[in-house]
Every structure is written in C-alpha cells, then in structure tokens.
mmCIF file of C-alpha atoms and ligand atoms in Angstrom:
data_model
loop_
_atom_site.group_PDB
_atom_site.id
_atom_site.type_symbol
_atom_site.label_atom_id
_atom_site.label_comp_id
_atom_site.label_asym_id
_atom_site.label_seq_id
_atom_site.Cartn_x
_atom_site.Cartn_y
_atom_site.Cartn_z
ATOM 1 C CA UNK A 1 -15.146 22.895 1.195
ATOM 2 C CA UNK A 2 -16.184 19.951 -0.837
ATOM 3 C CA UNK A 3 -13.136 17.778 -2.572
ATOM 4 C CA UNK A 4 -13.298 15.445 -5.862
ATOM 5 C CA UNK A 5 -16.186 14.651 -8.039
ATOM 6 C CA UNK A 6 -19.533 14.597 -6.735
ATOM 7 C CA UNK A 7 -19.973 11.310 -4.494
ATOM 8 C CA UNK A 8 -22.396 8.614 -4.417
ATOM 9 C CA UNK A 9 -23.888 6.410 -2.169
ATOM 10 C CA UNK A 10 -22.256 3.043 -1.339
ATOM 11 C CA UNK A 11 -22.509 -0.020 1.134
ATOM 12 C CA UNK A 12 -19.648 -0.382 2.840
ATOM 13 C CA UNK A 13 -18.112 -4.491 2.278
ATOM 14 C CA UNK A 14 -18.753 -6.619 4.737
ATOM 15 C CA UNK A 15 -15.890 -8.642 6.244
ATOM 16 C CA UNK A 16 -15.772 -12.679 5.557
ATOM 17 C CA UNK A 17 -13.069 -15.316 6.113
ATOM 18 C CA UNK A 18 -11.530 -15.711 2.967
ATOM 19 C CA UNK A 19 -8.131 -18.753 3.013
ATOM 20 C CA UNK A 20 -8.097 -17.219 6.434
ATOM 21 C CA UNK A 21 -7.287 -14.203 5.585
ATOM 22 C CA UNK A 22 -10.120 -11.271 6.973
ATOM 23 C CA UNK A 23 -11.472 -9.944 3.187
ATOM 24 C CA UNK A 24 -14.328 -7.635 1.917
ATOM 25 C CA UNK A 25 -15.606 -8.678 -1.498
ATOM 26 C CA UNK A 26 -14.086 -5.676 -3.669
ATOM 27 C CA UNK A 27 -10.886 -8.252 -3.323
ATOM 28 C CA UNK A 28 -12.757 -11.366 -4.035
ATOM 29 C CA UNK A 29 -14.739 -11.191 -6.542
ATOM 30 C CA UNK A 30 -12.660 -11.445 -9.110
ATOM 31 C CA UNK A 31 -10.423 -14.112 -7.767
ATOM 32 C CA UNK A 32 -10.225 -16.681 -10.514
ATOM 33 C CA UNK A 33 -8.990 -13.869 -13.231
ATOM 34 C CA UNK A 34 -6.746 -12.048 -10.228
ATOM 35 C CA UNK A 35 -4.924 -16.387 -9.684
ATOM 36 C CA UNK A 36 -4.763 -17.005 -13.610
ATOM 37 C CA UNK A 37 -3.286 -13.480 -13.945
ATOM 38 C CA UNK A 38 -0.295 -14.140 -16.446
ATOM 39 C CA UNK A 39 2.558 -11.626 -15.372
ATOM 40 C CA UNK A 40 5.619 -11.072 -17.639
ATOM 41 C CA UNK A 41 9.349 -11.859 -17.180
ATOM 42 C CA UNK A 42 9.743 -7.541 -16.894
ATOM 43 C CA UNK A 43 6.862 -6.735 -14.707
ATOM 44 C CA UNK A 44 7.228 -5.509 -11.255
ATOM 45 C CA UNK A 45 4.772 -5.762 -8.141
ATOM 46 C CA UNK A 46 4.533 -3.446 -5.510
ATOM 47 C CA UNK A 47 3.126 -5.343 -2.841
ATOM 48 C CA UNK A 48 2.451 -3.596 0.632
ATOM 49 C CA UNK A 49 0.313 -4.406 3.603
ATOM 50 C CA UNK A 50 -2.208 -1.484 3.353
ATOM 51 C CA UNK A 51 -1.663 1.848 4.183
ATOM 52 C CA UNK A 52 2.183 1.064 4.111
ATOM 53 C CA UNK A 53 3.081 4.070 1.409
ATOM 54 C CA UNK A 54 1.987 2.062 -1.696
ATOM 55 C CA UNK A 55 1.559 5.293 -3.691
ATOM 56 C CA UNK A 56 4.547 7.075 -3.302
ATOM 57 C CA UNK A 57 6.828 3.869 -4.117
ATOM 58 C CA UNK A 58 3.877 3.515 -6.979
ATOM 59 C CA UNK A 59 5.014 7.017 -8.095
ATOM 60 C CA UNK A 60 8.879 6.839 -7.796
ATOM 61 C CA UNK A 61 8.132 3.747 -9.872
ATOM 62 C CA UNK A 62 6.541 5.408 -12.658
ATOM 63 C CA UNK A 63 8.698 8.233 -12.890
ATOM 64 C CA UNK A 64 11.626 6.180 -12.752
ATOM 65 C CA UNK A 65 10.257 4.410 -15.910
ATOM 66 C CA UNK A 66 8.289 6.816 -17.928
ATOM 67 C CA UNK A 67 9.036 9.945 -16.107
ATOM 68 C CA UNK A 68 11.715 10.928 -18.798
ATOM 69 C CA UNK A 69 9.955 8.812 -21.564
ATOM 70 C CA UNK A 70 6.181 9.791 -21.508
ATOM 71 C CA UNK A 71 5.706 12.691 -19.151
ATOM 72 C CA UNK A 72 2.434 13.513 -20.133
ATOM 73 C CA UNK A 73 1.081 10.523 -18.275
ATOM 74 C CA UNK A 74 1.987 12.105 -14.991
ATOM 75 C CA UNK A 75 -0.499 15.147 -15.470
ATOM 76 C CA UNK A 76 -3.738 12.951 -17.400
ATOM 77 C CA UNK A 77 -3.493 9.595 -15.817
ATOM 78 C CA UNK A 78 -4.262 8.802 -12.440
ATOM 79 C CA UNK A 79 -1.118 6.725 -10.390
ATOM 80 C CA UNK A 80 -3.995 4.249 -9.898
ATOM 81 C CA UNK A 81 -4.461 3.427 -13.140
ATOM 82 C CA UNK A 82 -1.032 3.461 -14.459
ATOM 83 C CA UNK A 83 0.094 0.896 -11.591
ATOM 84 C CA UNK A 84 -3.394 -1.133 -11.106
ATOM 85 C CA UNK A 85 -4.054 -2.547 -8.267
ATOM 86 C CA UNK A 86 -4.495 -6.390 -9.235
ATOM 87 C CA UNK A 87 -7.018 -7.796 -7.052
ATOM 88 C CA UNK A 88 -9.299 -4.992 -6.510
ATOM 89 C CA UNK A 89 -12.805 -4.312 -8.547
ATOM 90 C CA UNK A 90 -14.268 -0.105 -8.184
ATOM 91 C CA UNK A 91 -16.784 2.141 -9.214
ATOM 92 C CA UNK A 92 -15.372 4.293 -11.654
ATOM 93 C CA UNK A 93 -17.208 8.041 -11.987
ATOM 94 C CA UNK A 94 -19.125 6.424 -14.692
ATOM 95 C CA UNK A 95 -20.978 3.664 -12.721
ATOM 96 C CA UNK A 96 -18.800 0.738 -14.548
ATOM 97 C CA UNK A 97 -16.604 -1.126 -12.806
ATOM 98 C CA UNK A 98 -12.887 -0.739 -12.331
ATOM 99 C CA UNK A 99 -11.371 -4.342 -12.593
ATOM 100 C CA UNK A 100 -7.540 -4.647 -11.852
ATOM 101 C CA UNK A 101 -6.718 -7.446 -13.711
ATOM 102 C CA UNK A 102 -8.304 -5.607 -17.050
ATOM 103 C CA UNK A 103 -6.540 -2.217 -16.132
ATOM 104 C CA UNK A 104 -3.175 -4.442 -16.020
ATOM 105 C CA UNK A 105 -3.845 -6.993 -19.152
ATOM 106 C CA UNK A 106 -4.358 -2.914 -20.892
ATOM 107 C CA UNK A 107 -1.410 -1.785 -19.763
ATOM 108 C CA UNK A 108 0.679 -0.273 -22.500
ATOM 109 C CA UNK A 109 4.213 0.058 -20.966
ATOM 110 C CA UNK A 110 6.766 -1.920 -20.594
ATOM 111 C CA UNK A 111 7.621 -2.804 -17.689
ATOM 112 C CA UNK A 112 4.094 -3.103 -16.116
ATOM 113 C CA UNK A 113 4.316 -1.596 -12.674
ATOM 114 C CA UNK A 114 1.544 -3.386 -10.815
ATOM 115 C CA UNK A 115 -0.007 -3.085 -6.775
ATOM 116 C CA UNK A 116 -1.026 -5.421 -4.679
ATOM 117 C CA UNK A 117 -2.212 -6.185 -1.297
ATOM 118 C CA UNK A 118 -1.957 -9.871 -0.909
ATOM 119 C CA UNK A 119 -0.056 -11.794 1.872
ATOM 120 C CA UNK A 120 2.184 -13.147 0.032
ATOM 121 C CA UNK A 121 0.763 -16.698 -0.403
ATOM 122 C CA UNK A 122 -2.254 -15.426 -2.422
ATOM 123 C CA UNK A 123 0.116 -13.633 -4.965
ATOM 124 C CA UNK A 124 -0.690 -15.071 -8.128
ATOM 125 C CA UNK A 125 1.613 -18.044 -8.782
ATOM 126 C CA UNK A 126 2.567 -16.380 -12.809
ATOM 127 C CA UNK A 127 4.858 -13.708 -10.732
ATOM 128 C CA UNK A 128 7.180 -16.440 -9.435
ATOM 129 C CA UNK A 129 7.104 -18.310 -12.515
ATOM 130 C CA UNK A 130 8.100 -15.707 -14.475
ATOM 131 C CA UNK A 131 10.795 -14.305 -11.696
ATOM 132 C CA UNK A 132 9.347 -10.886 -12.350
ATOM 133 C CA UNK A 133 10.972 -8.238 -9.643
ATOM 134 C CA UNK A 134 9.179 -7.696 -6.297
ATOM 135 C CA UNK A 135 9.264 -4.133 -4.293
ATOM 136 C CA UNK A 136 7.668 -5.077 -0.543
ATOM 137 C CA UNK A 137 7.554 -1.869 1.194
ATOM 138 C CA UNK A 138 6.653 -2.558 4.833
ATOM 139 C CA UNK A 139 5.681 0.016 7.943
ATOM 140 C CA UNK A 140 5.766 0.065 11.448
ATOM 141 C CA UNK A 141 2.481 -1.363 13.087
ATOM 142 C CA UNK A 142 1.437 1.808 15.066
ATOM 143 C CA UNK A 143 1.266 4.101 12.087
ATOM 144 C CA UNK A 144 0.169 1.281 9.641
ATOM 145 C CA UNK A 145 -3.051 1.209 12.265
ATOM 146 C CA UNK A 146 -3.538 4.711 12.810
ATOM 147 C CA UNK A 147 -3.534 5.451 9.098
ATOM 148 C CA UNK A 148 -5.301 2.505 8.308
ATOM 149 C CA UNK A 149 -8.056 3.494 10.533
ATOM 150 C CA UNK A 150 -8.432 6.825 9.142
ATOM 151 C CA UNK A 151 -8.450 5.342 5.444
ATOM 152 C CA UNK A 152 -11.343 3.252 6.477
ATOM 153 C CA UNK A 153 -13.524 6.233 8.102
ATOM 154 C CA UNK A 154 -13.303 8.080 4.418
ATOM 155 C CA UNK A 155 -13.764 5.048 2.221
ATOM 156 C CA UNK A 156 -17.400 4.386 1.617
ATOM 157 C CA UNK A 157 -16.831 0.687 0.588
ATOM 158 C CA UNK A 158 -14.693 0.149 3.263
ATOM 159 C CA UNK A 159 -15.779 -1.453 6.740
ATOM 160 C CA UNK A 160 -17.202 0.956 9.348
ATOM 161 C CA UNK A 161 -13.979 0.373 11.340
ATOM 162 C CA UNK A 162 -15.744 1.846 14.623
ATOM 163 C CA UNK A 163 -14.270 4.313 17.229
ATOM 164 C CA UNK A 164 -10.748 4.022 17.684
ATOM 165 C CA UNK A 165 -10.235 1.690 20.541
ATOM 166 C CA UNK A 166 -12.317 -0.612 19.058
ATOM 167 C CA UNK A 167 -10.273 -0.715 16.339
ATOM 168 C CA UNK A 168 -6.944 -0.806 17.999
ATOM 169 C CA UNK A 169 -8.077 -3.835 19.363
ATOM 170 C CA UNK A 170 -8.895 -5.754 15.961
ATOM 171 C CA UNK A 171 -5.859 -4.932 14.346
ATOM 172 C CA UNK A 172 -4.127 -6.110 16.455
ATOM 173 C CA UNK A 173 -6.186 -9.424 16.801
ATOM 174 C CA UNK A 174 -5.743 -9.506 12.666
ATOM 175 C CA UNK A 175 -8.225 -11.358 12.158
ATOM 176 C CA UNK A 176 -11.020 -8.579 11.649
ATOM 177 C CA UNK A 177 -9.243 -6.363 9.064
ATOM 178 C CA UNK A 178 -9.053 -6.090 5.630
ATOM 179 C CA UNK A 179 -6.104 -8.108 4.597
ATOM 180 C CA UNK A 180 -5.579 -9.578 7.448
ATOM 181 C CA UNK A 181 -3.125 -9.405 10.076
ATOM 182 C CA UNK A 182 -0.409 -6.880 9.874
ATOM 183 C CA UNK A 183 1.810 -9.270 11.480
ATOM 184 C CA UNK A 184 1.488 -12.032 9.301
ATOM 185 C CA UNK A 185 1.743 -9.927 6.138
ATOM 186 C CA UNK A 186 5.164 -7.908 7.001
ATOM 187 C CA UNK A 187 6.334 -11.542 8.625
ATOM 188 C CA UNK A 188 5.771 -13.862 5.709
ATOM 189 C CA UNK A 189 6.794 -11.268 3.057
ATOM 190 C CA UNK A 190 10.299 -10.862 5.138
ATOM 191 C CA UNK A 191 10.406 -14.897 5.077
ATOM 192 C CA UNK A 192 10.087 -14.632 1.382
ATOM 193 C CA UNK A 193 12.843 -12.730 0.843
ATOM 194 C CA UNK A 194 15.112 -15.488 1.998
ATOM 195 C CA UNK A 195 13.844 -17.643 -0.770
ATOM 196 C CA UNK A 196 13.313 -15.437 -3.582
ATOM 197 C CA UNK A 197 16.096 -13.026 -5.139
ATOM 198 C CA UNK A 198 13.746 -10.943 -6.532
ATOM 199 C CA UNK A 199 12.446 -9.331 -4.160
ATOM 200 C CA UNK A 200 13.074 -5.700 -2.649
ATOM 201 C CA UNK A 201 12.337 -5.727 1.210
ATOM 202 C CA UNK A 202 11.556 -1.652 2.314
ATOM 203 C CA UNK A 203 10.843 0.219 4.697
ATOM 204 C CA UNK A 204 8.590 3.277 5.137
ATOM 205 C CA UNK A 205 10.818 4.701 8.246
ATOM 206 C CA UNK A 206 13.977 4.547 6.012
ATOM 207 C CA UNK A 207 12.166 6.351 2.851
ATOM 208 C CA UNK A 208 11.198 9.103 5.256
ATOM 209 C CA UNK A 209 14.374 9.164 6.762
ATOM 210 C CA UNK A 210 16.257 9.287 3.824
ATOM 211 C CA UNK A 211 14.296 9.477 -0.066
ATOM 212 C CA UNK A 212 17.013 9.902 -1.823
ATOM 213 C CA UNK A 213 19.068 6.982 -0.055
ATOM 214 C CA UNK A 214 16.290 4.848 -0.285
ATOM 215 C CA UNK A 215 15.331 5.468 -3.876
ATOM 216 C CA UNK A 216 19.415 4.482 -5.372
ATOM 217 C CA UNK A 217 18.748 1.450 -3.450
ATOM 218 C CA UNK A 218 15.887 1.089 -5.230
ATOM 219 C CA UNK A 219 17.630 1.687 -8.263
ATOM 220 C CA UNK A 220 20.376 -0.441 -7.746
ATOM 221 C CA UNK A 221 17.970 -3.497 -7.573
ATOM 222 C CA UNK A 222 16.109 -2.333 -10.666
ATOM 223 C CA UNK A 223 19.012 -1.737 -12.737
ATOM 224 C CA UNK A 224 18.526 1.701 -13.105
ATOM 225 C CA UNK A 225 20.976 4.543 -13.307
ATOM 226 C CA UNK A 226 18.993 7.805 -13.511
ATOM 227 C CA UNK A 227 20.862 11.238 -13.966
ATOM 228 C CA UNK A 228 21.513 13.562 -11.187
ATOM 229 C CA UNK A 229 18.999 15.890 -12.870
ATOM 230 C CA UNK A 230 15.994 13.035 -13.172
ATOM 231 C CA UNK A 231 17.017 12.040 -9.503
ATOM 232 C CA UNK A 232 16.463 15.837 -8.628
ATOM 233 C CA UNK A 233 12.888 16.099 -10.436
ATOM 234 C CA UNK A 234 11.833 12.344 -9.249
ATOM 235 C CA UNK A 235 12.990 13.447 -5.166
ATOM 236 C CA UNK A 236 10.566 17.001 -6.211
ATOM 237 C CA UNK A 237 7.368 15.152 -7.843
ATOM 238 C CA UNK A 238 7.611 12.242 -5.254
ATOM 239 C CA UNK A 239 7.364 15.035 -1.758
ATOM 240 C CA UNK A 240 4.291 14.591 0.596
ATOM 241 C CA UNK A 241 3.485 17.935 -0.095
ATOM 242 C CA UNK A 242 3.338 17.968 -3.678
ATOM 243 C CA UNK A 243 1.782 14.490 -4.125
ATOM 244 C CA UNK A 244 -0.838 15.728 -2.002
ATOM 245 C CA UNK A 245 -1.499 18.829 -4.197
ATOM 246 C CA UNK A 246 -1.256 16.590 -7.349
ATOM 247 C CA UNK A 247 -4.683 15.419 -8.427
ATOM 248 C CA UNK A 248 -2.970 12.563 -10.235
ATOM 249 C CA UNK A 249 -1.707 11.105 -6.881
ATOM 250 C CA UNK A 250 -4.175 12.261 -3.942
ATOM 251 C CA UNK A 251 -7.142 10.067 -5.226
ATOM 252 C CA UNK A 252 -9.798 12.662 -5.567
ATOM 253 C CA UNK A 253 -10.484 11.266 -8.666
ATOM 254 C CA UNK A 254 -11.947 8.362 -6.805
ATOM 255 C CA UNK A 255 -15.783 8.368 -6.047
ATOM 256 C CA UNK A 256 -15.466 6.037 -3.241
ATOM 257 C CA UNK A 257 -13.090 8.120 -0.987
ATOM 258 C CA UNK A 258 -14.995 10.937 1.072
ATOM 259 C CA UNK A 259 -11.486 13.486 1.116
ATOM 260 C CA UNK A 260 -13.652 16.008 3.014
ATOM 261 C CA UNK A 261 -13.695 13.006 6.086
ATOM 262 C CA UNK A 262 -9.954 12.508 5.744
ATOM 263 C CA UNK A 263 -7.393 13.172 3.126
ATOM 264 C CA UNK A 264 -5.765 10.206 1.330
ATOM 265 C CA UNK A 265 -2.172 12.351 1.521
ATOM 266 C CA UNK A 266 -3.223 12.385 5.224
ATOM 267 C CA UNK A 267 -0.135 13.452 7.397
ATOM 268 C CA UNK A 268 2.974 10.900 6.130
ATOM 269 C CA UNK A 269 4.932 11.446 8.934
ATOM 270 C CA UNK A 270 7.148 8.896 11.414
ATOM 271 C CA UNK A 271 5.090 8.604 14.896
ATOM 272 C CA UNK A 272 1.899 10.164 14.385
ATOM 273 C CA UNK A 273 0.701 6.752 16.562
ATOM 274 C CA UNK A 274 1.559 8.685 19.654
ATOM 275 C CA UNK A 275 -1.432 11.349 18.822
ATOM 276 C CA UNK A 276 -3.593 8.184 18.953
ATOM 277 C CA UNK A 277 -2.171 5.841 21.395
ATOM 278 C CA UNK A 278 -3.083 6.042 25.024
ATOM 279 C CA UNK A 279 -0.526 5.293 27.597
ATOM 280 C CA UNK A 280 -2.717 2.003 28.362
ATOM 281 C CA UNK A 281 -3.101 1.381 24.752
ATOM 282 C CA UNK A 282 0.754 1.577 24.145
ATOM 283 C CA UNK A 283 1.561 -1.043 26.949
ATOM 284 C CA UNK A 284 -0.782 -3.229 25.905
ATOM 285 C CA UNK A 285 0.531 -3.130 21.992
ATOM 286 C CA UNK A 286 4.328 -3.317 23.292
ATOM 287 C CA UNK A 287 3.723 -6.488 25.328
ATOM 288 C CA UNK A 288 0.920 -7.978 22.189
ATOM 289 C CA UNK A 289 3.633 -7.019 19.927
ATOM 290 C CA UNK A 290 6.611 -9.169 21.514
ATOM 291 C CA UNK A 291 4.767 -12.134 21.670
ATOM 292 C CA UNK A 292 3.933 -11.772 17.930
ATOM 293 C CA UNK A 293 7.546 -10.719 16.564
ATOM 294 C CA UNK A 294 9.082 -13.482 17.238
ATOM 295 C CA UNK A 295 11.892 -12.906 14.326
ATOM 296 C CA UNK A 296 13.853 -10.485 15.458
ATOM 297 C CA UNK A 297 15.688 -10.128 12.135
ATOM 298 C CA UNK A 298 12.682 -8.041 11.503
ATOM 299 C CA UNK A 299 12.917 -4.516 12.937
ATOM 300 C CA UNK A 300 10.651 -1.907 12.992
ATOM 301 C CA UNK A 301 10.971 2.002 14.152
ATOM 302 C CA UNK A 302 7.715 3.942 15.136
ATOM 303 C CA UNK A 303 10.097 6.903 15.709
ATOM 304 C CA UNK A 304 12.894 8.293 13.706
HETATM 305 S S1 PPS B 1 -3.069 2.352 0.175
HETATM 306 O O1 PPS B 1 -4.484 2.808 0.234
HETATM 307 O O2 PPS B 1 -2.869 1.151 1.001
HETATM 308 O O3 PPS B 1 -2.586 2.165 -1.183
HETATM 309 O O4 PPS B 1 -2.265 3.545 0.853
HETATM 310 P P1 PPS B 1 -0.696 3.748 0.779
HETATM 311 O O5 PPS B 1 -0.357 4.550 -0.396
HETATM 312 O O6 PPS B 1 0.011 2.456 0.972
HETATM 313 O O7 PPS B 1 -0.403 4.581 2.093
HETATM 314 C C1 PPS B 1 -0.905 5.861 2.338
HETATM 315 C C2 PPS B 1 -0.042 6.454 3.426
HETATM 316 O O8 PPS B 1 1.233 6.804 2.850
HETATM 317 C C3 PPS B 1 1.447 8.199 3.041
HETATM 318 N N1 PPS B 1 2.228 8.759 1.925
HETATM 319 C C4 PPS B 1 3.374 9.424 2.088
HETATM 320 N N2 PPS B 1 4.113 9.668 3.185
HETATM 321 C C5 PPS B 1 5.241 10.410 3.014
HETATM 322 N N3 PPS B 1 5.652 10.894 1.824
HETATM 323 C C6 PPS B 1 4.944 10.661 0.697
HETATM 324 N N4 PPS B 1 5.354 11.160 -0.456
HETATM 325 C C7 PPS B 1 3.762 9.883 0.808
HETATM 326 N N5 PPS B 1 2.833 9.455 -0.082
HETATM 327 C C8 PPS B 1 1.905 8.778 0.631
HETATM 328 C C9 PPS B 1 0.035 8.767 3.105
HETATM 329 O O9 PPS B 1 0.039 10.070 3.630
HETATM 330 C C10 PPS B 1 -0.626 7.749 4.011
HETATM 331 O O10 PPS B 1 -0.152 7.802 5.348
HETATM 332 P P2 PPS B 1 -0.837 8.664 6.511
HETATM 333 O O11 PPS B 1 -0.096 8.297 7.759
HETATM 334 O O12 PPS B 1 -2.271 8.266 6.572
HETATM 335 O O13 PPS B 1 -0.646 10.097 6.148
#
C-alpha cells in the first residue's frame, strides 16, 4: 500500500562540520535569517534533540493554545506548519521551498509555538533576550538511536545512515549525526536550566509513563489552567494511536518522508532499544555511556 502524496526523487544531505556540530545543509542554509531570527517576549520553543517526541509536545502545545480557540486548525493545518521548525529549509508538494524562519515570521497566533533542533548554543540569541519560555523535552539514548535510525532510512534528504551497527557506532561517537551528539545536546540543555528560569526540562519516559501528570506540569509552567473537559479531549487528540491516524500529525503530507519504508508515528513505546541492541552492543553502550554522563543529576530510564 502506498502512503502520502506521490514522492519525488531527492539527494540525500551530505554531512559537514558545522561550529562542530555534525550538520546536513537543510539546517544551514539559511543560517544568517535562522541567528537574526527576532522571537517575541510570548513565544515558546520546543527544542528537542531529534527523534525525542517533538511532535506530540508540538501538539499538546497547540491544543493547549488554540485547541479551544481555533479548532479548525487541527483538521487543515499540518502540526508542522503551525509550530515551524526554525532552522530547517523543505520541499513543499509544490517544488518551492519550505523555509522555517518565513513559516514562523507568518505565524498568526499568539503565542508562536516554534521547534527546534539546535544544541543549545546555536539557539538564536533573540530567545534569551526576550526571556521567551523554553519546553526541552529530552529521551533516553537507546530509543533516541533506534528511532533516529529508522527516521533516517525513510527520509530521502536525510543521510544514508547505513546498517544498524554501523550506525550504533556513530551515534554514539556524535560526531557523524545530524545534530550532533546526543550527549552533548541532552547535557548542555540540562546545564541551561540552571541558568535560565525559563526553561521546561522533560522527559519522554515520564510523558509515557504518565500524560496526564506530565502535561499539568506542563501547564503549571505555562500558566495555564485548562478544564477537566479540555484536559480530557487534549489527553484523546494527543494518543500514539490517534496521532498516528491523524494526517495532520503523521507527516504524510511531507514529500520527503518515504512512510511505506517506516512510519513517522513509528512504535512510541519505552524500550523498543532492546529489539535492536545486541547483548555485545548493550555492554559496549553501558560502559561508552558512563564515561560520557558524567552529571549524574541527569537521569535517564530506557525502561519503565
Ligand atoms: S522529529 O523528527 O525529531 O521531530 O521526531 P519527534 O517528533 O521528536 O519524535 C518522533 C518519535 O516520537 C514518537 N511519538 C510518540 N510516542 C508516544 N506517544 C505519542 N503521542 C507520540 N507522538 C510521537 C514517534 O512515534 C517517534 O518515536 P518512535 O520510537 O520512532 O516510534
């Protein structure tokens, strides 16, 4: 069975040092507009290492604003283009070019909910200017990979990221991936948050565990009090299962992603890793991992 809009062909980016951070130009390119970016005091950056549940905080984020206020937009406008992802430039179905910066600057709403990717020293300097509020939702390392790995196989402007082991290994080196090092991103992000009062530290474990927890936490650092009965319908609209049956959330709008190869809304579960993970490839992560954590005020569960 074929899924989305009929695709095209692409080259798949080519990796490249970028401020030492591994990059593929789709990032890049527009890096001048993506630095002078001028945020405002109310928007609010979701800013995740990839693969890290982006789109589901993404959605709870939009419903949470709009969901009462503008409901049509959930059923005619992709989550990608009503929380643009800043530094990234895309096909769009008609051959033009997707820019993230212009998608945000056209932004209608108030607050403008707004992705990112960047370790947190390329975010552009505007958002701490203007103190504008920061959700960071991390995940564990071993799904991060696994999911990241699968993302890459289906997205044709992606690197080729190579047969698994092969890839296990350069995630973990970091230096070979898009966006870097996993390590480095989750790390420096939780430094931040020592600094910086605006900023929203999650986890993916602890949304799975426990949405509903997890999303009047959320609240509470927003400054939202939603009803019982908007809670009920954001916890409904927000479940794997029905984000993955919504068009408006499971990207098969997007030319670029081959859903047939693997589905965006792949599996979203806690410890998928170990269907991946060889015993030999385990120990070796474990013992890579400890010398890289070295802050063990940051803790991660790959099994809940
Ligand atoms: S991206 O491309 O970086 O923006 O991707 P991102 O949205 O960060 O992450 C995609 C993974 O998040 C899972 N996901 C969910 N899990 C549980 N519940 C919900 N509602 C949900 N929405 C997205 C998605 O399935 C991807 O993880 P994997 O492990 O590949 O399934």
């Amino acid at each position: 069975m074929s899924v989305g809009p009929k695709k095209m062909e692409f080259s798949r980016g080519e990796l490249f040092d970028f401020h030492g951070v591994a990059m593929v130009e789709q990032f890049t390119k527009n890096w001048e507009k993506v630095q002078d970016f001028q945020a405002r005091p109310d928007d609010i950056l979701i800013a995740t290492y990839p693969k890290a549940g982006t789109t589901w905080v993404s959605l709870i984020l939009d419903l949470l604003h709009f969901g009462q206020t503008a409901p049509e937009r959930q059923t005619s406008i992709p989550i990608h283009l009503r929380v643009p992802f800043l530094e990234s430039t895309l096909l769009s179905k008609d051959g033009g070019l997707n820019v993230g910066t212009d998608v945000a600057e056209n932004l209608t709403t108030s607050p403008r909910l707004i992705k990112t990717h960047c370790p947190v020293q390329f975010v552009p300097k505007s958002f701490w200017e203007q103190n504008c509020k920061i959700v960071y939702m991390a995940r564990n390392a071993k799904d991060s990979m696994v999911s990241f790995f699968h993302f890459e196989r289906m997205t044709m402007t992606q690197p080729d990221p190579g047969d698994w082991n092969s890839y296990f290994h350069r995630f973990m080196e970091g230096k070979i991936v898009v966006f870097g090092s996993w390590y480095d991103h989750v790390n420096n992000w939780w430094k931040k948050t020592q600094t910086y009062s605006e900023l929203h530290y999650m986890f993916y474990e602890d949304m799975i565990e426990d949405t509903g927890r997890e999303i009047d936490k959320l609240c509470s650092f927003l400054g939202l009090t939603p009803s019982a009965k908007e809670k009920k319908q954001i916890m409904y609209g927000v479940q794997f299962d029905n984000m993955k049956k919504n068009d408006m959330t499971n990207y098969s709008t997007v030319i670029t992603m081959d859903l047939n190869i693997s589905p965006f809304m792949r599996k979203g579960k806690v410890g998928d890793w170990k269907n991946h993970f060889t015993v030999a490839q385990n120990e070796e992560f474990v013992e890579d991992y400890k010398k890289k954590m070295k802050d063990h005020t940051l803790q991660f569960r790959t099994e809940i």
